[in-house]
Amino acid sequence: MQPPRRIRKLFAGDAPTDPEGVRALMEKLAREGDKAGQSDVRLIPQMREAVIERVERTSLRSVAREIGMSPSGLKKFLDGNMPYTKTIHRLRRWYLQHAAEAREELSDEAAFAALRVLVHDLPPGMQAQTVDAMLHCMEQSYTRSRRDIPAWVAEMRERYGLPPR
C-alpha cells in the first residue's frame, strides 16, 4: 500500500528513514497542513452569504444539488454549523464557479482560493512562480484596457511573497 499522494508529493525518491529526516518531513506536513485550509475556513462566511442569496433566488434543494451535498447538510451549514473538510472543498468550488457571477468585486479570500485551486497540483516551488506569471498577465491586461489594477492583485503578491512589478 502506498502512502497518500499528499505525503508522496513531499519527497522525491525513498522516504526518509533517519530520525532527523522523518522529523523534518513531519514538520513540513504540519506547516503545509496549516496553510492548506486557512483560506477555505476564512471564506466560510462569504460562502455562507453567497449560498443564502442563491437559496433565496432558487431553492434549498437546487442549490444543494449544484454544490453536491444533501439538502439537510446544506440546511445545517446555513444554520451555522461548521462543514466537514470535503464539504468545504465542494462549497469553495461552487463559490468560485457560481457566486463570482453575482458579485462585482472579487474579495482577497476568493482570489486567494481561486489561485490555490489553479496551482494546487504543481510542486510547491513552482506554485509561487506560476502565480507571479498569472498576476503579471492580469496586471498587463488591466493596464492595456486602461482599468485600475484590482487591490486583490497586490494582496496576492504579498501573500505569495512576490515583489511588486
Short mmCIF file of C-alpha atoms in Angstrom, two decimals:
data_model
loop_
_atom_site.label_atom_id
_atom_site.label_comp_id
_atom_site.label_asym_id
_atom_site.label_seq_id
_atom_site.Cartn_x
_atom_site.Cartn_y
_atom_site.Cartn_z
CA MET A 1 0.00 0.00 0.00
CA GLN A 2 1.38 3.40 -0.98
CA PRO A 3 1.26 6.44 1.28
CA PRO A 4 -1.33 9.09 0.36
CA ARG A 5 -0.50 11.31 -2.61
CA ARG A 6 -0.10 14.32 -0.32
CA ILE A 7 2.73 12.58 1.51
CA ARG A 8 4.30 11.16 -1.68
CA LYS A 9 4.47 14.68 -3.13
CA LEU A 10 6.57 15.90 -0.22
CA PHE A 11 9.67 13.99 -1.15
CA ALA A 12 11.20 12.60 -4.29
CA GLY A 13 12.66 9.13 -4.09
CA ASP A 14 12.65 7.00 -0.98
CA ALA A 15 11.00 8.02 2.26
CA PRO A 16 13.45 9.23 4.91
CA THR A 17 14.47 6.55 7.40
CA ASP A 18 16.69 8.55 9.74
CA PRO A 19 15.01 10.25 12.74
CA GLU A 20 16.01 13.75 11.54
CA GLY A 21 14.60 13.15 8.06
CA VAL A 22 11.32 11.83 9.46
CA ARG A 23 11.11 14.77 11.86
CA ALA A 24 11.75 17.23 9.02
CA LEU A 25 9.04 15.55 6.93
CA MET A 26 6.56 15.72 9.82
CA GLU A 27 7.35 19.41 10.38
CA LYS A 28 6.81 20.09 6.68
CA LEU A 29 3.49 18.24 6.79
CA ALA A 30 2.41 20.25 9.82
CA ARG A 31 3.35 23.56 8.15
CA GLU A 32 1.65 22.73 4.87
CA GLY A 33 -1.37 21.31 6.64
CA ASP A 34 -1.87 24.62 8.42
CA LYS A 35 -1.60 26.58 5.18
CA ALA A 36 -3.77 24.26 3.13
CA GLY A 37 -7.16 25.04 4.65
CA GLN A 38 -6.78 28.53 6.10
CA SER A 39 -8.27 30.47 3.21
CA ASP A 40 -11.07 27.92 2.85
CA VAL A 41 -12.04 28.34 6.50
CA ARG A 42 -11.79 32.13 6.28
CA LEU A 43 -14.03 32.02 3.20
CA ILE A 44 -16.85 30.27 5.07
CA PRO A 45 -18.75 33.49 5.96
CA GLN A 46 -18.63 34.69 2.33
CA MET A 47 -19.59 31.25 1.04
CA ARG A 48 -22.48 31.06 3.53
CA GLU A 49 -23.70 34.51 2.43
CA ALA A 50 -23.49 33.54 -1.25
CA VAL A 51 -25.38 30.29 -0.59
CA ILE A 52 -28.10 32.19 1.30
CA GLU A 53 -28.50 34.62 -1.63
CA ARG A 54 -28.69 31.72 -4.10
CA VAL A 55 -31.22 29.80 -1.97
CA GLU A 56 -33.39 32.93 -1.76
CA ARG A 57 -33.39 33.18 -5.57
CA THR A 58 -33.92 29.45 -6.24
CA SER A 59 -34.45 26.72 -3.64
CA LEU A 60 -32.52 24.83 -0.99
CA ARG A 61 -32.70 21.59 -2.96
CA SER A 62 -31.45 23.06 -6.23
CA VAL A 63 -28.52 24.80 -4.52
CA ALA A 64 -27.65 21.61 -2.63
CA ARG A 65 -27.62 19.78 -5.98
CA GLU A 66 -25.36 22.46 -7.53
CA ILE A 67 -22.91 22.18 -4.64
CA GLY A 68 -23.03 18.39 -4.49
CA MET A 69 -24.33 17.94 -0.97
CA SER A 70 -27.55 16.89 0.70
CA PRO A 71 -30.30 19.44 1.41
CA SER A 72 -30.12 18.60 5.12
CA GLY A 73 -26.35 19.15 5.12
CA LEU A 74 -26.82 22.48 3.37
CA LYS A 75 -29.51 23.47 5.89
CA LYS A 76 -27.10 22.71 8.75
CA PHE A 77 -24.40 24.80 7.04
CA LEU A 78 -26.84 27.70 6.68
CA ASP A 79 -27.78 27.32 10.35
CA GLY A 80 -24.15 28.00 11.25
CA ASN A 81 -22.64 24.53 11.61
CA MET A 82 -19.01 24.06 10.58
CA PRO A 83 -18.87 21.80 7.49
CA TYR A 84 -16.51 18.88 7.04
CA THR A 85 -13.32 19.47 5.04
CA LYS A 86 -14.66 17.67 1.97
CA THR A 87 -17.80 19.83 2.10
CA ILE A 88 -15.68 22.98 2.43
CA HIS A 89 -13.91 21.99 -0.80
CA ARG A 90 -17.24 21.46 -2.56
CA LEU A 91 -18.53 24.81 -1.27
CA ARG A 92 -15.34 26.55 -2.40
CA ARG A 93 -15.61 25.03 -5.89
CA TRP A 94 -19.27 26.10 -6.12
CA TYR A 95 -18.47 29.55 -4.76
CA LEU A 96 -15.74 30.12 -7.31
CA GLN A 97 -17.97 28.91 -10.16
CA HIS A 98 -21.33 30.42 -9.29
CA ALA A 99 -21.07 33.13 -6.67
CA ALA A 100 -18.46 35.15 -8.53
CA GLU A 101 -21.04 35.70 -11.28
CA ALA A 102 -23.31 37.55 -8.88
CA ARG A 103 -20.62 39.72 -7.27
CA GLU A 104 -18.92 42.66 -8.90
CA GLU A 105 -15.77 42.81 -6.77
CA LEU A 106 -13.62 39.79 -6.02
CA SER A 107 -12.57 39.53 -2.38
CA ASP A 108 -8.98 38.82 -1.38
CA GLU A 109 -10.04 35.47 0.06
CA ALA A 110 -11.87 34.45 -3.12
CA ALA A 111 -8.87 35.46 -5.25
CA PHE A 112 -6.51 33.50 -3.00
CA ALA A 113 -8.76 30.43 -3.12
CA ALA A 114 -9.03 30.67 -6.92
CA LEU A 115 -5.25 30.87 -7.34
CA ARG A 116 -4.76 27.94 -4.94
CA VAL A 117 -7.19 25.85 -7.00
CA LEU A 118 -5.28 26.64 -10.19
CA VAL A 119 -1.81 25.78 -8.84
CA HIS A 120 -2.67 23.10 -6.25
CA ASP A 121 -1.14 20.20 -8.18
CA LEU A 122 2.14 21.94 -9.06
CA PRO A 123 5.25 21.32 -6.95
CA PRO A 124 5.42 23.83 -4.05
CA GLY A 125 8.48 25.54 -5.57
CA MET A 126 6.60 26.19 -8.82
CA GLN A 127 3.39 27.49 -7.26
CA ALA A 128 4.65 30.99 -6.40
CA GLN A 129 6.40 31.27 -9.78
CA THR A 130 3.19 30.36 -11.60
CA VAL A 131 1.09 32.74 -9.51
CA ASP A 132 3.61 35.50 -10.27
CA ALA A 133 3.23 34.87 -14.01
CA MET A 134 -0.58 34.84 -13.78
CA LEU A 135 -0.66 38.05 -11.74
CA HIS A 136 1.74 39.72 -14.18
CA CYS A 137 -0.57 38.75 -17.04
CA MET A 138 -3.56 40.19 -15.12
CA GLU A 139 -1.69 43.43 -14.43
CA GLN A 140 -0.79 43.80 -18.11
CA SER A 141 -4.37 43.13 -19.19
CA TYR A 142 -5.80 45.71 -16.79
CA THR A 143 -3.17 48.26 -17.85
CA ARG A 144 -3.81 47.68 -21.56
CA SER A 145 -7.54 48.04 -21.06
CA ARG A 146 -6.91 51.29 -19.13
CA ARG A 147 -8.55 49.97 -15.99
CA ASP A 148 -7.26 50.16 -12.44
CA ILE A 149 -5.49 47.03 -11.26
CA PRO A 150 -7.70 45.49 -8.56
CA ALA A 151 -6.46 45.67 -4.96
CA TRP A 152 -6.53 41.88 -4.67
CA VAL A 153 -3.60 41.62 -7.13
CA ALA A 154 -1.26 43.42 -4.71
CA GLU A 155 -2.64 41.36 -1.83
CA MET A 156 -1.91 38.11 -3.70
CA ARG A 157 1.65 39.26 -4.39
CA GLU A 158 2.09 39.91 -0.68
CA ARG A 159 0.58 36.56 0.36
CA TYR A 160 2.82 34.63 -2.00
CA GLY A 161 5.87 36.72 -1.05
CA LEU A 162 6.21 38.13 -4.57
CA PRO A 163 7.75 41.54 -5.27
CA PRO A 164 5.54 44.24 -6.80
CA ARG A 165 6.03 44.82 -10.53
#
